[in-house]
Short mmCIF file of C-alpha atoms in Angstrom, two decimals:
data_model
loop_
_atom_site.label_atom_id
_atom_site.label_comp_id
_atom_site.label_asym_id
_atom_site.label_seq_id
_atom_site.Cartn_x
_atom_site.Cartn_y
_atom_site.Cartn_z
CA MET A 1 10.27 -19.06 -10.72
CA LYS A 2 8.37 -15.86 -11.30
CA ARG A 3 6.94 -13.68 -8.39
CA THR A 4 3.56 -14.21 -9.88
CA ALA A 5 3.68 -17.73 -10.66
CA LEU A 6 5.04 -18.05 -6.98
CA LEU A 7 1.65 -16.39 -5.80
CA ARG A 8 -0.38 -18.47 -8.42
CA ASN A 9 1.37 -21.50 -6.66
CA ALA A 10 0.67 -20.18 -2.81
CA PHE A 11 -3.08 -19.13 -3.28
CA GLU A 12 -4.06 -22.61 -5.12
CA HIS A 13 -2.03 -25.15 -2.80
CA PRO A 14 -1.57 -24.04 1.01
CA THR A 15 -0.46 -26.36 2.71
CA ARG A 16 -0.89 -23.74 6.52
CA GLY A 17 -3.74 -22.37 6.10
CA VAL A 18 -3.91 -18.44 5.38
CA VAL A 19 -1.47 -18.12 7.75
CA GLY A 20 1.54 -19.82 5.70
CA LEU A 21 -0.28 -18.57 2.81
CA VAL A 22 0.87 -14.97 4.20
CA ASP A 23 4.11 -15.96 5.12
CA ASP A 24 4.70 -17.09 1.47
CA LEU A 25 2.91 -14.08 0.38
CA LEU A 26 5.58 -11.67 2.87
CA MET A 27 8.39 -13.95 1.50
CA ALA A 28 7.19 -13.50 -2.22
CA CYS A 29 8.13 -9.82 -1.69
CA ARG A 30 11.08 -9.72 0.55
CA GLU A 31 13.05 -8.47 -2.25
CA HIS A 32 10.52 -6.38 -4.47
CA GLY A 33 6.85 -4.26 -3.87
CA LEU A 34 3.65 -6.09 -4.45
CA GLN A 35 0.33 -4.98 -4.65
CA LEU A 36 -3.36 -6.87 -5.00
CA ASP A 37 -6.69 -5.64 -4.56
CA TRP A 38 -10.11 -7.68 -5.11
CA GLN A 39 -12.27 -6.22 -7.78
CA ALA A 40 -14.66 -7.91 -9.26
CA ASP A 41 -14.62 -11.66 -7.73
CA HIS A 42 -10.85 -11.72 -7.96
CA CYS A 43 -7.71 -11.07 -6.77
CA ARG A 44 -5.04 -8.85 -9.01
CA VAL A 45 -1.43 -8.53 -8.37
CA ARG A 46 1.07 -6.27 -10.28
CA SER A 47 4.50 -5.88 -9.37
CA ALA A 48 5.86 -1.86 -8.42
CA GLY A 49 4.88 0.28 -11.35
CA GLY A 50 4.11 -2.56 -12.83
CA ASP A 51 0.72 -3.70 -14.94
CA TRP A 52 -2.12 -5.78 -13.26
CA GLU A 53 -2.49 -8.99 -13.94
CA GLU A 54 -5.55 -10.70 -12.88
CA LEU A 55 -5.42 -14.06 -10.99
CA LEU A 56 -8.20 -15.38 -12.97
CA ASP A 57 -7.67 -18.88 -12.61
CA VAL A 58 -7.29 -18.96 -9.44
CA PRO A 59 -10.55 -19.47 -6.81
CA LEU A 60 -10.32 -17.46 -4.37
CA ARG A 61 -12.58 -16.67 -2.37
CA LYS A 62 -13.15 -12.72 -1.02
CA SER A 63 -13.13 -14.43 2.43
CA VAL A 64 -9.57 -15.82 2.02
CA PHE A 65 -8.74 -12.39 0.97
CA ARG A 66 -10.10 -10.16 3.69
CA ALA A 67 -8.80 -12.78 5.97
CA ILE A 68 -5.04 -12.47 4.63
CA LEU A 69 -5.29 -9.30 4.82
CA ALA A 70 -6.69 -9.85 8.46
CA ARG A 71 -3.65 -11.74 9.10
CA ILE A 72 -1.78 -9.28 7.96
CA ALA A 73 -3.26 -6.68 10.01
CA ALA A 74 -2.46 -9.25 12.98
CA LEU A 75 1.31 -9.30 12.57
CA CYS A 76 1.51 -5.34 12.28
CA ASN A 77 -0.04 -4.97 15.50
CA GLU A 78 2.11 -8.13 17.28
CA ARG A 79 5.43 -6.04 15.87
CA ARG A 80 3.45 -2.74 17.33
CA PRO A 81 0.42 -2.60 19.56
CA ASN A 82 -2.85 -0.99 17.98
CA SER A 83 -0.08 0.09 15.13
CA VAL A 84 -3.14 -0.47 12.78
CA SER A 85 -6.85 -1.22 12.61
CA PRO A 86 -8.50 -4.86 11.40
CA TYR A 87 -9.97 -3.10 9.27
CA GLY A 88 -7.71 -1.14 7.42
CA GLY A 89 -4.23 1.09 8.09
CA GLN A 90 0.04 1.23 7.44
CA ALA A 91 2.64 0.18 8.84
CA GLU A 92 5.97 -1.65 9.08
CA LEU A 93 7.19 -4.99 9.19
CA LEU A 94 10.65 -6.06 9.24
CA MET A 95 11.73 -8.63 7.17
CA GLY A 96 15.16 -11.69 8.26
CA ALA A 97 15.87 -13.76 10.62
CA GLY A 98 17.32 -13.82 14.19
CA THR A 99 18.42 -10.52 15.35
CA ASN A 100 19.51 -9.55 11.72
CA PRO A 101 16.39 -7.99 9.57
CA THR A 102 17.52 -7.11 6.29
CA ALA A 103 14.11 -5.33 4.45
CA VAL A 104 11.41 -3.74 6.06
CA LEU A 105 8.21 -4.02 4.21
CA ARG A 106 5.82 -0.75 4.40
CA ILE A 107 2.47 -2.46 4.56
CA THR A 108 -0.96 -0.29 3.54
CA PHE A 109 -3.85 -1.73 3.41
CA ALA A 110 -7.94 -1.06 3.13
CA ASN A 111 -10.32 -4.51 4.54
CA THR A 112 -13.50 -3.34 4.53
CA SER A 113 -17.26 -4.95 3.38
CA ALA A 114 -16.67 -2.12 0.16
CA GLU A 115 -12.55 -2.04 -0.18
CA GLN A 116 -10.45 -4.91 0.07
CA LYS A 117 -6.70 -3.50 -1.49
CA LEU A 118 -2.93 -4.31 -0.19
CA GLU A 119 0.32 -2.53 -0.73
CA LEU A 120 3.40 -4.18 -0.02
CA THR A 121 6.68 -2.03 -0.55
CA THR A 122 9.94 -3.11 -0.04
CA LEU A 123 12.48 -0.41 1.95
CA THR A 124 15.74 -1.17 2.95
CA LEU A 125 16.90 -0.57 6.54
CA ARG A 126 19.29 2.74 5.15
CA ASP A 127 15.95 4.05 4.33
CA LEU A 128 14.67 4.35 7.61
CA LYS A 129 15.38 7.08 10.21
CA MET A 130 12.21 5.97 12.60
CA PRO A 131 13.40 6.08 16.33
CA GLY A 132 13.78 3.09 17.95
CA MET A 133 13.83 0.97 15.24
CA ALA A 134 16.21 -1.00 16.52
CA ASP A 135 14.65 -2.09 18.95
CA HIS A 136 12.16 -3.96 16.66
CA ARG A 137 12.51 -7.65 17.37
CA PRO A 138 12.13 -8.94 13.49
CA PRO A 139 8.74 -11.01 12.74
CA GLN A 140 9.48 -14.85 13.90
CA LEU A 141 8.15 -16.52 10.84
CA ASP A 142 9.33 -19.77 12.41
CA LYS A 143 5.88 -21.29 13.69
CA SER A 144 4.23 -23.89 16.24
CA ALA A 145 2.67 -27.22 15.41
CA ASN A 146 -0.36 -25.47 15.28
CA GLY A 147 0.44 -22.45 13.20
CA ALA A 148 0.76 -20.23 15.39
CA LEU A 149 3.61 -17.55 16.28
CA PRO A 150 5.38 -17.44 18.95
CA GLY A 151 3.55 -13.87 21.79
CA SER A 152 -0.12 -15.25 19.68
CA ALA A 153 -2.33 -16.48 22.10
CA ALA A 154 -1.58 -20.04 20.82
CA SER A 155 2.10 -20.07 21.63
CA ARG A 156 1.55 -19.29 25.30
CA MET B 1 -20.89 -27.66 20.79
CA PRO B 2 -17.98 -25.47 20.61
CA ILE B 3 -18.74 -21.73 21.29
CA LEU B 4 -17.70 -19.48 18.38
CA LEU B 5 -17.36 -14.96 18.92
CA HIS B 6 -18.17 -12.71 16.16
CA GLY B 7 -16.84 -8.86 17.28
CA THR B 8 -18.94 -6.34 16.21
CA THR B 9 -21.23 -3.64 17.60
CA ARG B 10 -24.32 -4.53 19.81
CA HIS B 11 -26.81 -3.24 17.56
CA ARG B 12 -25.85 -5.27 14.94
CA ALA B 13 -25.30 -8.31 17.52
CA GLU B 14 -28.93 -8.11 19.12
CA ARG B 15 -29.83 -7.88 14.98
CA ILE B 16 -27.89 -11.06 14.65
CA VAL B 17 -29.22 -12.98 17.85
CA ALA B 18 -33.28 -12.45 16.74
CA CYS B 19 -32.29 -12.81 12.64
CA GLY B 20 -29.46 -15.02 12.04
CA PRO B 21 -26.39 -14.01 10.30
CA ASP B 22 -27.70 -11.60 7.51
CA PRO B 23 -25.53 -12.65 4.01
CA ASN B 24 -27.62 -9.69 2.65
CA PHE B 25 -26.32 -7.64 5.33
CA ILE B 26 -25.50 -3.61 3.94
CA GLN B 27 -23.43 -1.35 5.68
CA PRO B 28 -25.48 1.76 6.56
CA GLU B 29 -23.33 4.01 4.00
CA GLY B 30 -24.09 0.98 1.59
CA GLY B 31 -22.35 -0.91 -0.55
CA PRO B 32 -21.68 -4.40 -1.37
CA ARG B 33 -23.68 -7.03 0.72
CA ALA B 34 -21.98 -8.46 3.34
CA GLU B 35 -21.80 -12.56 2.05
CA ASN B 36 -20.48 -14.55 4.77
CA PHE B 37 -20.11 -14.54 8.67
CA SER B 38 -16.90 -14.83 10.47
CA THR B 39 -15.87 -16.11 13.78
CA TYR B 40 -13.65 -17.17 16.05
CA LEU B 41 -13.39 -20.40 18.07
CA GLU B 42 -13.80 -19.40 22.15
CA GLY B 43 -10.29 -20.84 23.04
CA GLY B 44 -8.40 -18.89 19.91
CA PRO B 45 -5.95 -19.10 18.88
CA PHE B 46 -6.54 -15.48 17.10
CA LEU B 47 -3.94 -15.17 14.59
CA PHE B 48 -6.60 -12.77 12.74
CA GLY B 49 -6.84 -10.62 15.82
CA PRO B 50 -8.80 -10.82 18.53
CA PRO B 51 -12.84 -10.57 18.22
CA GLU B 52 -12.69 -7.28 21.07
CA GLN B 53 -10.43 -5.82 18.31
CA TYR B 54 -12.64 -5.75 15.29
CA ALA B 55 -15.92 -4.55 17.66
CA CYS B 56 -13.80 -2.07 19.06
CA GLY B 57 -13.08 -1.29 15.45
CA LYS B 58 -16.93 -1.54 14.39
CA ALA B 59 -17.83 0.75 17.08
CA GLY B 60 -15.43 3.08 16.79
CA ASP B 61 -16.55 3.20 13.11
CA PHE B 62 -20.47 3.47 13.85
CA PRO B 63 -20.86 5.12 17.10
CA ASP B 64 -24.15 5.12 17.12
CA GLU B 65 -24.96 1.20 17.41
CA GLY B 66 -24.82 1.26 21.58
CA GLY B 67 -20.66 0.31 21.42
CA ALA B 68 -18.94 -3.02 21.16
CA ALA B 69 -19.86 -6.50 21.51
CA ILE B 70 -19.30 -9.90 21.04
CA LEU B 71 -22.06 -12.42 20.05
CA ALA B 72 -21.06 -15.82 21.28
CA VAL B 73 -22.94 -19.02 20.11
CA ASP B 74 -22.93 -22.36 20.47
CA VAL B 75 -22.31 -24.01 17.10
CA PRO B 76 -22.99 -27.94 16.65
CA GLU B 77 -19.59 -29.83 15.14
CA ASP B 78 -20.98 -31.38 12.31
CA ILE B 79 -21.83 -27.81 11.36
CA ILE B 80 -18.48 -25.97 11.87
CA ALA B 81 -17.17 -28.95 9.75
CA LEU B 82 -18.51 -27.79 6.73
CA THR B 83 -16.11 -24.68 6.70
CA VAL B 84 -13.24 -26.02 7.11
CA ASN B 85 -10.54 -26.55 3.89
CA GLU B 86 -7.23 -25.85 2.92
CA TYR B 87 -7.44 -22.38 3.86
CA PHE B 88 -9.46 -22.10 6.83
CA PRO B 89 -8.33 -25.24 9.10
CA LEU B 90 -9.58 -25.04 12.62
CA SER B 91 -5.82 -24.98 14.29
CA GLN B 92 -5.72 -20.99 13.23
CA GLY B 93 -8.76 -20.33 15.15
CA LEU B 94 -11.07 -18.74 12.15
CA VAL B 95 -14.42 -20.46 11.25
CA GLN B 96 -15.65 -19.23 8.37
CA PHE B 97 -19.46 -19.32 7.20
CA ASP B 98 -19.28 -18.41 3.28
CA GLU B 99 -22.11 -19.19 1.11
CA GLY B 100 -22.04 -22.40 -0.27
CA ALA B 101 -19.74 -23.90 3.14
CA GLY B 102 -22.00 -23.47 6.19
CA LEU B 103 -23.97 -20.64 6.42
CA ALA B 104 -27.15 -21.30 4.82
CA GLU B 105 -27.01 -24.83 7.64
CA LEU B 106 -25.81 -22.38 10.36
CA ARG B 107 -28.86 -20.37 9.69
CA ASP B 108 -31.31 -22.95 9.36
CA ALA B 109 -30.33 -23.56 12.91
CA TRP B 110 -29.90 -20.50 14.64
CA SER B 111 -33.28 -20.40 16.50
CA THR B 112 -32.37 -23.69 18.38
CA LEU B 113 -28.57 -22.76 19.00
CA TRP B 114 -27.63 -21.00 22.53
CA LYS B 115 -26.71 -17.11 21.99
CA GLU B 116 -25.73 -14.15 23.62
CA VAL B 117 -24.13 -10.67 23.59
CA ARG B 118 -20.91 -9.68 25.47
CA SER B 119 -20.08 -6.15 26.58
CA VAL B 120 -16.79 -5.24 25.66
CA GLU B 121 -14.74 -2.10 27.03
CA PHE B 122 -12.33 -0.31 24.87
CA PRO B 123 -8.87 -0.79 26.13
#
């Protein structure tokens, strides 16, 4: 299924709230990067180097888009505390299950009242020469029954 | 009634206590109106970052607004229920008051609700 169709389906039919929607978004970006932003009351998406596509028929409130950005910030800080502000920044997330991460998502975002945008760039582990990368655990996309990730307050 | 938390600056928290959440609020530097009011259930979960983090971030961006603070407000469950939908289940801890989704009802009830402003220490 085309990636934007996957995103459209995730936005239109969320099954696990914004937390699940973000999981679906990150999975859709696993192999290729994506950019999303909020312009003129609509969410726009494009593949890396591609043209912007407006998801005009997706009834997504700005507050939902901002919650998506907030969730991504929380995931970044879960991996490395205080790596980003809830209002914007740049960080990396390891993608992959268990102890064998297969890729890294570089995340750049802004989440203020004036600007809402998200850029997800897929990197391979070979592309990175970051000290301590081996010490990072991959993101735990398995969730407890209440939607909380391991390590979050609700999972304690 | 559940207590909801909103992280912001002390000056903004005190203004919200006095006047209620203002969808027409505009940041000092200008820009679009606030449109909505985001809160957390006091008991969590905090899957979108803790309210203290938002408070500290806002206070860092606006250092002349009295420091970081948490506004705590006791909101009736029937008003909170207006915010629940497929994007914002209560199980994820975020209670999002939007226009058409509980914000007007919250503003109407505001003067009758228990509220307090709590200080936040920078980590």
